[in-house]
Coordinates of C-alpha atoms and ligand atoms in Angstrom, one line a residue:
X1 CA 6.5 3.9 18.9
X2 CA 5.3 0.3 19.1
X3 CA 3.8 -0.6 15.1
X4 CA 1.7 -2.9 16.1
X5 CA 0.3 -1.6 18.8
X6 CA -1.4 0.6 16.1
X7 CA -3.2 -2.0 14.6
X8 CA -7.0 -3.3 16.5
X9 CA -5.8 -6.8 18.6
X10 CA -8.8 -8.4 17.2
X11 CA -7.8 -8.1 14.0
X12 CA -6.2 -11.4 14.0
X13 CA -7.4 -12.7 10.5
X14 CA -6.2 -9.4 8.6
X15 CA -3.5 -11.7 6.2
X16 CA -6.5 -14.1 5.3
X17 CA -7.9 -11.2 2.7
X18 CA -5.3 -8.9 2.6
X19 CA -3.9 -7.3 -0.3
X20 CA 0.0 -6.9 -0.3
X21 CA 1.9 -4.6 -2.0
X22 CA 5.8 -6.0 -3.1
X23 CA 8.2 -3.5 -2.8
X24 CA 11.3 -4.0 -4.8
X25 CA 13.1 -1.1 -2.5
X26 CA 16.1 -0.6 -5.1
X27 CA 13.3 0.6 -7.9
X28 CA 10.7 2.0 -6.2
X29 CA 11.6 5.1 -5.3
X30 CA 15.0 7.2 -4.5
X31 CA 15.1 9.5 -2.0
X32 CA 18.6 10.3 -1.7
X33 CA 19.4 11.0 -5.2
X34 CA 21.7 8.3 -6.1
X35 CA 19.9 6.8 -8.9
X36 CA 19.0 3.8 -6.8
X37 CA 15.8 3.3 -4.8
X38 CA 15.7 3.5 -0.9
X39 CA 14.0 3.6 2.4
X40 CA 13.6 7.7 2.4
X41 CA 12.0 7.5 -1.0
X42 CA 9.7 4.3 0.7
X43 CA 8.6 7.1 3.2
X44 CA 7.9 9.9 0.9
X45 CA 5.7 7.8 -1.5
X46 CA 3.3 5.8 1.4
X47 CA 1.2 8.2 1.0
X48 CA 0.4 7.0 -3.0
X49 CA 0.4 3.6 -1.3
X50 CA -2.4 4.4 1.3
X51 CA -3.6 5.9 -1.8
X52 CA -3.9 2.8 -3.6
X53 CA -5.5 0.5 -0.7
X54 CA -3.1 -2.0 0.3
X55 CA -2.7 -3.4 3.5
X56 CA 0.6 -4.6 4.0
X57 CA 4.0 -3.8 2.1
X58 CA 6.2 -7.0 1.6
X59 CA 9.9 -5.5 1.3
X60 CA 12.4 -7.3 -0.7
X61 CA 15.4 -7.8 1.0
X62 CA 16.7 -4.6 2.4
X63 CA 20.0 -6.0 4.3
X64 CA 23.8 -4.9 3.4
X65 CA 24.8 -7.2 0.9
X66 CA 27.0 -7.1 -2.3
X67 CA 24.1 -7.8 -4.5
X68 CA 25.5 -10.6 -6.4
X69 CA 21.7 -11.7 -6.7
X70 CA 19.8 -8.5 -6.0
X71 CA 20.1 -8.6 -2.4
X72 CA 19.5 -12.3 -1.9
X73 CA 23.1 -12.7 -0.7
X74 CA 22.4 -11.6 2.7
X75 CA 25.8 -10.2 4.5
X76 CA 24.3 -9.2 7.9
X77 CA 20.5 -10.0 8.6
X78 CA 19.9 -7.3 11.3
X79 CA 20.9 -4.3 9.3
X80 CA 20.5 -2.4 6.3
X81 CA 22.3 -1.6 3.3
X82 CA 23.7 1.1 3.5
X83 CA 22.7 2.5 0.0
X84 CA 19.1 1.8 1.2
X85 CA 19.4 3.6 4.3
X86 CA 19.9 2.3 8.2
X87 CA 18.1 0.6 10.8
X88 CA 16.0 3.7 11.8
X89 CA 14.9 4.6 8.5
X90 CA 13.5 0.9 8.2
X91 CA 12.0 1.5 11.7
X92 CA 10.4 4.4 10.9
X93 CA 8.9 2.7 7.6
X94 CA 7.3 0.4 9.6
X95 CA 5.8 3.1 12.1
X96 CA 5.0 5.4 9.6
X97 CA 3.0 2.4 7.1
X98 CA 1.5 1.3 10.9
X99 CA -0.2 5.0 11.3
X100 CA -1.5 4.5 8.0
X101 CA -2.9 0.8 8.0
X102 CA -0.2 -0.6 6.4
X103 CA 1.2 -3.5 7.9
X104 CA 5.2 -4.3 6.8
X105 CA 6.4 -7.9 5.7
X106 CA 10.0 -8.7 5.1
X107 CA 12.2 -10.8 3.2
X108 CA 13.7 -13.8 4.9
X109 CA 16.6 -16.0 3.4
X110 CA 17.3 -19.0 5.1
X111 CA 18.6 -21.4 2.6
X112 CA 22.1 -19.1 1.9
X113 CA 24.0 -16.2 2.9
X114 CA 26.2 -13.9 1.0
X115 CA 29.7 -15.1 0.7
X116 CA 30.7 -11.5 2.3
X117 CA 29.0 -13.3 5.4
X118 CA 31.3 -13.0 8.6
X119 CA 30.6 -16.9 9.5
X120 CA 31.5 -17.9 6.0
X121 CA 34.7 -15.9 5.9
X122 CA 35.5 -17.4 8.8
X123 CA 34.6 -20.9 7.7
X124 CA 36.9 -19.6 4.4
X125 CA 39.6 -19.0 6.7
X126 CA 39.2 -22.4 8.8
X127 CA 40.8 -25.6 8.3
X128 CA 38.7 -28.7 6.6
X129 CA 37.0 -30.5 9.4
X130 CA 36.8 -27.1 11.8
X131 CA 33.7 -26.2 13.5
X132 CA 33.3 -23.0 11.3
X133 CA 32.9 -25.3 8.2
X134 CA 30.2 -27.3 9.7
X135 CA 27.8 -24.4 9.4
X136 CA 27.8 -25.0 6.2
X137 CA 28.5 -27.5 3.4
X138 CA 31.9 -28.1 2.7
X139 CA 33.0 -31.4 1.1
X140 CA 36.2 -32.7 -0.5
X141 CA 35.9 -33.5 -4.1
X142 CA 35.3 -36.6 -5.6
X143 CA 37.6 -38.7 -7.6
X144 CA 41.3 -39.7 -6.7
X145 CA 42.2 -36.5 -6.2
X146 CA 39.5 -34.7 -5.0
X147 CA 38.8 -32.6 -8.1
X148 CA 35.6 -33.6 -9.4
X149 CA 32.1 -31.7 -7.8
X150 CA 30.6 -34.0 -4.8
X151 CA 27.4 -34.3 -6.7
X152 CA 26.0 -33.3 -9.7
X153 CA 23.0 -31.1 -8.3
X154 CA 21.7 -28.8 -11.2
X155 CA 21.6 -25.4 -9.9
X156 CA 18.0 -23.2 -9.7
X157 CA 19.9 -20.7 -11.9
X158 CA 21.3 -23.4 -13.9
X159 CA 24.8 -24.9 -14.0
X160 CA 26.8 -26.6 -10.8
X161 CA 26.2 -26.2 -7.5
X162 CA 29.5 -26.5 -5.9
X163 CA 32.6 -24.5 -6.2
X164 CA 36.1 -25.4 -5.0
X165 CA 38.3 -23.2 -2.6
X166 CA 42.0 -22.7 -2.5
X167 CA 44.1 -23.5 0.8
X168 CA 46.1 -20.8 2.6
X169 CA 48.9 -22.6 0.4
X170 CA 47.3 -22.0 -2.8
X171 CA 46.4 -25.6 -3.4
X172 CA 42.9 -26.6 -4.3
X173 CA 41.1 -27.4 -1.3
X174 CA 37.4 -28.5 -0.3
X175 CA 34.4 -27.8 -2.3
X176 CA 31.3 -26.1 -0.8
X177 CA 27.9 -26.2 -1.8
X178 CA 25.1 -23.0 -3.3
X179 CA 22.0 -24.4 -5.1
X180 CA 22.2 -20.7 -7.0
X181 CA 25.3 -18.7 -7.2
X182 CA 28.9 -19.1 -6.0
X183 CA 28.4 -15.7 -4.2
X184 CA 25.8 -17.6 -2.0
X185 CA 26.7 -20.5 0.0
X186 CA 24.1 -22.9 1.4
X187 CA 24.1 -23.3 5.2
X188 CA 23.9 -26.4 6.8
X189 CA 20.4 -26.7 8.9
X190 CA 21.5 -29.6 10.6
X191 CA 24.0 -27.5 12.7
X192 CA 21.8 -26.0 15.8
X193 CA 23.8 -22.5 15.7
X194 CA 21.8 -22.4 12.1
X195 CA 18.8 -22.9 13.7
X196 CA 19.4 -20.6 16.7
X197 CA 20.8 -17.6 14.4
X198 CA 17.3 -17.9 12.6
X199 CA 15.6 -17.8 15.4
X200 CA 17.4 -14.8 16.7
X201 CA 16.8 -12.9 13.4
X202 CA 13.3 -13.9 13.6
X203 CA 12.5 -12.7 16.7
X204 CA 14.8 -8.9 15.9
X205 CA 12.4 -8.0 13.3
X206 CA 8.9 -9.1 15.3
X207 CA 10.4 -7.4 17.8
X208 CA 10.6 -4.2 15.4
X209 CA 7.3 -4.5 14.4
X210 CA 7.2 -6.4 11.5
X211 CA 3.8 -7.9 10.5
X212 CA 5.5 -10.8 8.8
X213 CA 8.3 -12.9 7.1
X214 CA 8.1 -13.7 3.7
X215 CA 10.4 -17.3 3.6
X216 CA 12.6 -17.5 0.5
X217 CA 13.5 -20.8 -1.3
X218 CA 11.5 -22.2 1.5
X219 CA 11.4 -25.9 0.3
X220 CA 15.1 -26.0 -0.5
X221 CA 16.4 -25.4 3.0
X222 CA 17.4 -28.9 4.0
X223 CA 19.4 -31.6 2.2
X224 CA 20.0 -35.2 2.4
X225 CA 23.4 -35.0 4.1
X226 CA 24.4 -38.2 2.9
X227 CA 24.5 -36.1 -0.6
X228 CA 22.9 -38.7 -3.1
X229 CA 22.4 -38.0 -6.4
X230 CA 18.6 -37.2 -7.6
X231 CA 16.9 -40.5 -8.0
X232 CA 15.2 -40.5 -11.7
X233 CA 11.6 -39.8 -10.6
X234 CA 11.8 -38.7 -7.3
X235 CA 9.0 -39.6 -5.2
X236 CA 7.5 -37.2 -2.5
X237 CA 10.6 -36.5 -0.1
X238 CA 13.0 -38.5 -2.0
X239 CA 14.9 -35.6 -3.6
X240 CA 18.4 -34.4 -1.6
X241 CA 17.6 -30.8 -2.0
X242 CA 13.8 -30.0 -2.4
X243 CA 10.7 -30.5 0.0
X244 CA 12.3 -32.9 2.4
X245 CA 10.0 -34.4 5.0
X246 CA 12.7 -32.4 8.2
X247 CA 11.6 -28.8 6.5
X248 CA 8.3 -29.0 8.8
X249 CA 9.5 -28.8 12.2
X250 CA 11.9 -25.9 11.4
X251 CA 8.8 -24.1 10.0
X252 CA 7.0 -25.3 12.9
X253 CA 9.2 -24.1 15.5
X254 CA 9.0 -20.7 13.7
X255 CA 5.4 -20.4 13.9
X256 CA 5.7 -21.4 17.5
X257 CA 7.9 -17.8 17.9
X258 CA 5.5 -15.4 15.6
X259 CA 2.7 -17.3 17.9
X260 CA 4.9 -15.7 21.3
X261 CA 3.6 -12.1 19.8
X262 CA 0.3 -11.4 20.9
X263 CA -1.2 -10.0 17.6
X264 CA -1.0 -12.1 14.6
X265 CA 2.7 -12.1 12.7
X266 CA 2.6 -14.0 9.5
X267 CA 4.8 -16.8 7.8
X268 CA 4.6 -16.7 3.9
X269 CA 6.2 -19.4 1.8
X270 CA 8.1 -19.0 -1.4
X271 CA 7.3 -22.7 -2.3
X272 CA 7.5 -23.6 -6.1
X273 CA 6.3 -27.2 -5.8
X274 CA 4.3 -29.0 -8.1
X275 CA 2.4 -31.3 -6.0
X276 CA -0.3 -29.4 -4.6
X277 CA -1.2 -31.8 -1.6
X278 CA 2.9 -31.2 -1.0
X279 CA 2.6 -27.5 -1.3
X280 CA -0.7 -27.3 1.4
X281 CA 1.3 -29.5 3.7
X282 CA 3.2 -26.4 4.8
X283 CA 0.3 -24.5 5.4
X284 CA -1.4 -26.7 8.3
X285 CA -2.4 -24.7 11.1
X286 CA 1.3 -25.0 13.3
X287 CA 3.2 -24.1 10.0
X288 CA 2.9 -21.4 7.6
X289 CA 0.1 -18.7 6.7
X290 CA 0.1 -18.8 3.8
X291 CA 2.4 -19.1 0.5
X292 CA 2.8 -18.3 -2.9
X293 CA 0.4 -19.6 -5.4
X294 CA 3.0 -19.7 -8.6
X295 CA 0.8 -22.6 -10.1
X296 CA -2.1 -20.1 -11.2
X297 CA 1.2 -17.6 -11.8
X298 CA 2.2 -19.8 -14.4
X299 CA -0.8 -20.7 -16.6
X300 CA -1.9 -19.4 -19.6
X301 CA -4.5 -16.6 -20.6
X302 CA -7.0 -19.9 -21.2
X303 CA -10.4 -20.4 -19.4
X304 CA -9.7 -24.1 -18.7
X305 CA -6.0 -23.6 -17.7
X306 CA -7.1 -20.8 -15.1
X307 CA -10.1 -22.7 -13.9
X308 CA -8.7 -25.6 -13.3
X309 CA -5.7 -23.8 -11.3
X310 CA -8.4 -22.3 -9.2
X311 CA -10.6 -25.1 -8.8
X312 CA -7.3 -27.2 -7.5
X313 CA -6.6 -24.2 -5.3
X314 CA -8.9 -23.5 -3.5
X315 CA -9.9 -27.6 -3.0
X316 CA -6.3 -28.4 -1.5
X317 CA -6.6 -25.3 0.7
X318 CA -10.0 -25.8 2.5
X319 CA -9.1 -28.9 4.4
X320 CA -5.8 -27.3 6.3
X321 CA -8.0 -24.0 6.7
X322 CA -5.2 -21.4 4.8
X323 CA -6.4 -18.7 2.5
X324 CA -5.0 -18.8 -1.2
X325 CA -3.0 -16.6 -2.4
X326 CA -3.4 -15.1 -6.1
X327 CA -0.1 -13.7 -7.3
X328 CA 0.3 -12.3 -10.8
X329 CA 4.0 -11.2 -11.0
X330 CA 6.9 -10.8 -8.7
X331 CA 10.6 -9.5 -9.0
X332 CA 11.2 -12.9 -10.9
X333 CA 9.0 -13.6 -13.6
X334 CA 7.8 -11.7 -16.4
X335 CA 5.8 -8.5 -16.3
X336 CA 2.0 -10.0 -16.7
X337 CA 1.3 -7.2 -19.8
X338 CA 4.1 -8.8 -21.3
X339 CA 3.2 -12.5 -20.8
X340 CA -0.6 -12.3 -21.8
X341 CA 0.6 -10.7 -25.2
X342 CA 2.3 -14.0 -25.9
X343 CA 1.7 -16.6 -28.4
X344 CA 2.6 -18.7 -25.3
X345 CA 1.2 -17.1 -22.2
X346 CA 2.3 -19.1 -19.4
X347 CA 5.5 -18.8 -17.6
X348 CA 8.2 -20.7 -17.3
X349 CA 11.3 -19.6 -16.6
X350 CA 13.0 -21.9 -18.7
X351 CA 11.3 -20.7 -21.9
X352 CA 12.4 -16.7 -21.5
X353 CA 13.9 -15.3 -25.0
X354 CA 15.1 -12.0 -26.6
X355 CA 12.9 -11.1 -29.1
X356 CA 9.9 -13.1 -28.2
X357 CA 7.0 -11.4 -29.9
X358 CA 4.6 -9.6 -28.1
X359 CA 1.3 -7.6 -28.6
X360 CA 1.9 -5.0 -25.6
X361 CA -1.9 -3.8 -26.2
X362 CA -3.5 -7.3 -26.0
X363 CA -1.5 -7.9 -23.3
X364 CA -2.6 -4.9 -21.1
X365 CA -6.0 -5.7 -21.6
X366 CA -5.9 -9.3 -20.5
X367 CA -3.4 -8.0 -17.6
X368 CA -6.3 -5.6 -16.4
X369 CA -9.2 -8.5 -17.0
X370 CA -6.7 -10.6 -14.6
X371 CA -6.4 -8.2 -12.0
X372 CA -10.3 -8.1 -11.7
X373 CA -10.1 -11.4 -11.5
X374 CA -7.4 -12.2 -9.0
X375 CA -9.2 -9.2 -6.8
X376 CA -12.5 -11.3 -6.8
X377 CA -10.9 -14.4 -5.8
X378 CA -11.1 -15.7 -2.0
X379 CA -7.8 -15.0 -0.2
X380 CA -5.6 -12.8 -0.1
X381 CA -3.7 -10.9 -2.8
X382 CA -0.3 -10.0 -3.7
X383 CA 0.6 -6.6 -6.0
X384 CA 4.0 -6.4 -7.6
X385 CA 5.3 -3.0 -7.5
X386 CA 4.6 -1.3 -11.1
X387 CA 1.7 -3.5 -12.2
X388 CA -0.5 -1.1 -10.6
X389 CA 0.7 1.2 -13.9
X390 CA 0.6 -1.5 -16.4
X391 CA 4.1 -1.4 -17.0
X392 CA 5.5 -4.1 -19.1
X393 CA 8.5 -5.6 -18.9
X394 CA 11.5 -3.5 -20.6
X395 CA 13.1 -6.0 -23.2
X396 CA 15.8 -3.9 -24.5
X397 CA 18.2 -2.8 -21.5
X398 CA 21.7 -2.8 -22.9
X399 CA 23.2 -6.0 -22.1
X400 CA 26.4 -4.2 -20.1
X401 CA 24.1 -2.9 -17.8
X402 CA 22.3 -6.4 -17.1
X403 CA 22.6 -7.4 -13.5
X404 CA 20.9 -10.7 -12.8
X405 CA 23.0 -14.0 -12.5
X406 CA 20.2 -15.8 -14.2
X407 CA 21.3 -13.9 -17.6
X408 CA 25.0 -14.8 -17.0
X409 CA 24.7 -18.4 -15.9
X410 CA 22.6 -19.4 -18.9
X411 CA 25.3 -17.8 -20.9
X412 CA 23.7 -15.0 -21.9
X413 CA 20.5 -17.0 -23.4
X414 CA 18.0 -16.3 -20.8
X415 CA 17.6 -12.1 -20.5
X416 CA 17.2 -12.6 -16.8
X417 CA 14.9 -10.7 -14.4
X418 CA 16.2 -7.4 -14.6
X419 CA 13.7 -6.2 -17.1
X420 CA 10.9 -6.4 -14.5
X421 CA 13.3 -4.3 -11.8
X422 CA 13.4 -1.2 -13.9
X423 CA 12.4 1.7 -11.7
X424 CA 8.9 2.9 -11.4
X425 CA 7.8 6.1 -13.4
X426 CA 6.3 8.4 -11.0
X427 CA 6.2 11.8 -13.1
X428 CA 7.2 14.3 -15.7
X429 CA 8.0 13.5 -19.4
X430 CA 11.2 12.2 -19.4
X431 CA 13.6 9.8 -17.4
X432 CA 13.9 9.2 -14.5
X433 CA 10.3 10.4 -14.1
X434 CA 10.8 11.5 -10.8
X435 CA 12.2 8.1 -9.5
X436 CA 15.3 10.3 -9.0
X437 CA 16.0 14.0 -9.5
X438 CA 16.3 15.2 -12.6
X439 CA 19.5 14.7 -14.2
X440 CA 20.2 11.4 -12.4
X441 CA 20.8 8.2 -14.3
X442 CA 18.4 5.5 -12.7
X443 CA 20.6 1.8 -11.9
X444 CA 18.8 0.8 -14.9
X445 CA 17.4 2.5 -17.7
X446 CA 13.8 3.1 -18.0
X447 CA 12.1 3.3 -21.7
X448 CA 11.0 6.5 -22.9
X449 CA 7.2 6.0 -23.7
X450 CA 7.0 5.3 -20.1
X451 CA 6.1 9.2 -20.3
X452 CA 2.6 7.8 -20.5
X453 CA 2.6 5.3 -18.1
X454 CA 4.0 7.9 -14.7
X455 CA 1.9 7.4 -11.5
X456 CA 0.9 11.1 -12.1
X457 CA -0.5 11.2 -15.6
X458 CA -2.4 8.0 -14.7
X459 CA -3.6 9.4 -11.6
X460 CA -5.8 12.1 -13.3
X461 CA -7.1 9.6 -16.2
X462 CA -10.0 7.8 -15.0
X463 CA -9.5 5.0 -17.5
X464 CA -5.7 4.5 -16.3
X465 CA -4.4 1.3 -15.1
X466 CA -3.6 2.9 -12.0
X467 CA -7.6 4.2 -11.8
X468 CA -8.7 0.9 -12.2
X469 CA -6.6 -1.0 -9.4
X470 CA -7.6 2.0 -6.9
X471 CA -11.4 1.3 -7.7
X472 CA -10.8 -2.2 -7.7
X473 CA -9.2 -2.4 -4.3
X474 CA -11.7 0.8 -2.6
X475 CA -14.5 -1.6 -3.8
X476 CA -12.5 -5.2 -2.3
X477 CA -12.4 -3.4 1.0
X478 CA -15.9 -2.0 0.9
X479 CA -17.9 -5.6 0.0
X480 CA -17.8 -8.0 2.6
X481 CA -18.7 -10.5 0.4
X482 CA -15.0 -10.7 -0.8
X483 CA -13.6 -11.1 2.6
X484 CA -14.9 -14.8 3.5
X485 CA -14.3 -17.8 1.7
X486 CA -18.0 -18.2 -0.1
X487 CA -17.3 -19.0 -4.0
X488 CA -19.5 -20.7 -6.5
X489 CA -18.7 -21.3 -10.2
X490 CA -21.4 -19.7 -12.5
X491 CA -21.5 -22.1 -15.7
X492 CA -23.2 -21.9 -18.7
X493 CA -22.0 -18.2 -20.4
X494 CA -19.7 -20.2 -22.8
X495 CA -16.1 -21.8 -23.0
X496 CA -14.0 -19.1 -23.0
X497 CA -15.6 -17.3 -19.9
X498 CA -14.9 -17.3 -16.3
X499 CA -18.0 -16.4 -14.0
X500 CA -18.2 -17.1 -10.3
X501 CA -20.2 -16.0 -7.3
X502 CA -19.1 -14.5 -4.0
X503 CA -22.0 -14.0 -1.7
X504 CA -25.8 -14.2 -2.7
X505 CA -25.6 -11.4 -5.8
X506 CA -22.3 -10.6 -6.3
X507 CA -20.3 -11.9 -9.5
X508 CA -16.9 -11.7 -11.5
X509 CA -17.5 -12.4 -14.9
X510 CA -14.3 -12.5 -16.8
X511 CA -14.1 -12.9 -20.7
X512 CA -11.1 -14.5 -21.6
X513 CA -11.7 -14.9 -25.6
X514 CA -12.0 -12.5 -28.4
X515 CA -15.6 -12.5 -28.9
X516 CA -18.4 -10.1 -27.0
X517 CA -20.6 -12.5 -24.7
X518 CA -24.2 -11.5 -23.0
X519 CA -23.9 -10.4 -19.3
X520 CA -25.8 -12.6 -17.2
X521 CA -28.7 -10.5 -15.9
X522 CA -27.7 -8.1 -13.2
X523 CA -29.0 -5.1 -11.7
X524 CA -25.5 -3.3 -11.9
X525 CA -22.0 -3.5 -12.9
X526 CA -19.9 -2.4 -10.2
X527 CA -16.3 -2.2 -11.9
X528 CA -15.1 -3.1 -15.5
X529 CA -11.9 -3.7 -16.8
X530 CA -12.3 -2.3 -20.4
X531 CA -15.8 -0.1 -21.5
X532 CA -18.7 -2.8 -22.1
X533 CA -20.5 -2.6 -25.8
X534 CA -23.9 -2.2 -24.5
X535 CA -24.9 -5.3 -22.5
X536 CA -22.2 -7.1 -23.9
X537 CA -18.7 -8.1 -22.2
X538 CA -15.7 -7.6 -24.7
X539 CA -12.9 -9.9 -25.2
X540 CA -10.5 -9.7 -22.7
X541 CA -12.6 -8.2 -20.1
X542 CA -13.7 -8.6 -16.7
X543 CA -16.6 -7.1 -15.0
X544 CA -18.2 -7.5 -11.1
X545 CA -22.0 -7.7 -11.4
X546 CA -24.8 -7.3 -8.9
X547 CA -26.9 -10.0 -10.2
X548 CA -30.7 -9.9 -10.1
X549 CA -31.5 -12.2 -7.4
X550 CA -33.6 -14.5 -8.9
X551 CA -30.6 -14.9 -12.0
X552 CA -28.7 -15.6 -8.4
X553 CA -30.6 -18.8 -7.8
X554 CA -30.8 -19.9 -11.4
X555 CA -27.2 -20.8 -12.7
X556 CA -25.5 -24.2 -11.6
X557 CA -22.9 -23.6 -9.2
X558 CA -20.3 -25.7 -9.8
Ligands
NOJ1 C1 14.0 -16.4 -4.8 C2 13.7 -15.0 -5.1 O1 12.2 -14.7 -5.3 C3 14.9 -14.7 -5.9 O2 15.1 -13.4 -6.3 C4 16.0 -15.3 -5.7 O3 17.1 -15.1 -6.9 C5 16.6 -16.7 -5.3 N1 15.4 -17.0 -4.5 C6 18.0 -16.9 -4.4 O4 17.4 -16.4 -3.1

């Protein structure tokens, strides 16, 4: 079955306001009873995702992989890891999701590969200067004996970015580049084979009906072949490994491949860039469709910070005609329930520490309020699996079970990212909570307290976070005001308040502070993240309102 044919051909703009749910397959649902999530588990839970009301699924890498970095070390771009299933299972997921009106987006990892990939193994076996090595960044070492690293570039996972090889006779050989772990050698994108291979991989998956690709580490792919050190204050385009101008040609050519298909296939960039204009340059009409808004994700729970980010985002996206994206979390960052329960509620990779004091009740309250805020903003919305259940970060995983290389490369200082990758609790009152069959230990242990947060328990509780997400997404689908770009701030409600109008009289009011505030005159409260106190909106609460029309005209649109 052609999955793409199930969608209406005129629905070319589906991605502009889509709700996209991120599936971390390993931790979503275990269909074959081995303690690891898999595609059979996803197939069984598709009705849950349809009920939740999402438009698309983004799958983290599902390819064969030694899992040195949770699957972002790909050994074969055209296969499925046997722990997750088969290519036929992936095709079935794509088709069955499409039958429920849900599109599929997959993860493409162009910056690096697994050391187990046949091309890298061939390069290791070949001699210095051989064509096999030219597809990667092999280089002699610096210093008289070649035993010093070629550059001092720092890894995104901390530490050095070069590893020395060993020659067949046991002597030390050339070095190779890896911006992440040594098990993830970087591709050389100046080599035509690397470009052709990726073009082919895109078509391989588009031909199987995927509606889009999420591009991993998209700003790192091109390197300066002269291998200079990083300048002290690199100007735009001057960093040897980040945001190089030549990248735009790569994504233009990918866009032309996506555009070969009659229905819209999208490119979504993972771009961690501080300069918003450099960021939106990737979203010009002939490049990517959208990119993750990490600026918003990283901001603390403070009205001025959130407002500044929203303004900056909307203003920078408008000129390129691309929709903004709103992302509260993903498989790399601390879950919002935990993050918003902390004194420092912003996010930075280098700040993660064991034992940070956290008020989870406050965090959950704010995370629920944040979910109404992001669902009311113009653009597309990403939901990371488990956020709809209000799951916190798991911060007491036994150290011997942690697998994330970020933990090890920080010498144990950084707890790593496994705490947001713990298998989902589906049902029952003890682990594995329906994730795996009774008696099977999941690959990471779930906290006993998750008995109160299972999908089953929450489905029957109208006040649960799951019920709130379902209501929010159903309303978002129903309200036409939320699908276009129209947006105006409503001012005058207080310094700790974010309030804005969508359309003539739909408003979202977020009380970021702690004291109750008066709501603007309204005819109806459509939704709220916690109970109102009479006509007041308590601290850490959001509401969607129908404004009185007269009052809708009154506030100053900022
Ligand atoms: C970004 C991914 O989201 C992250 O999980 C991964 O570790 C790095 N890219 C390297 O692929």
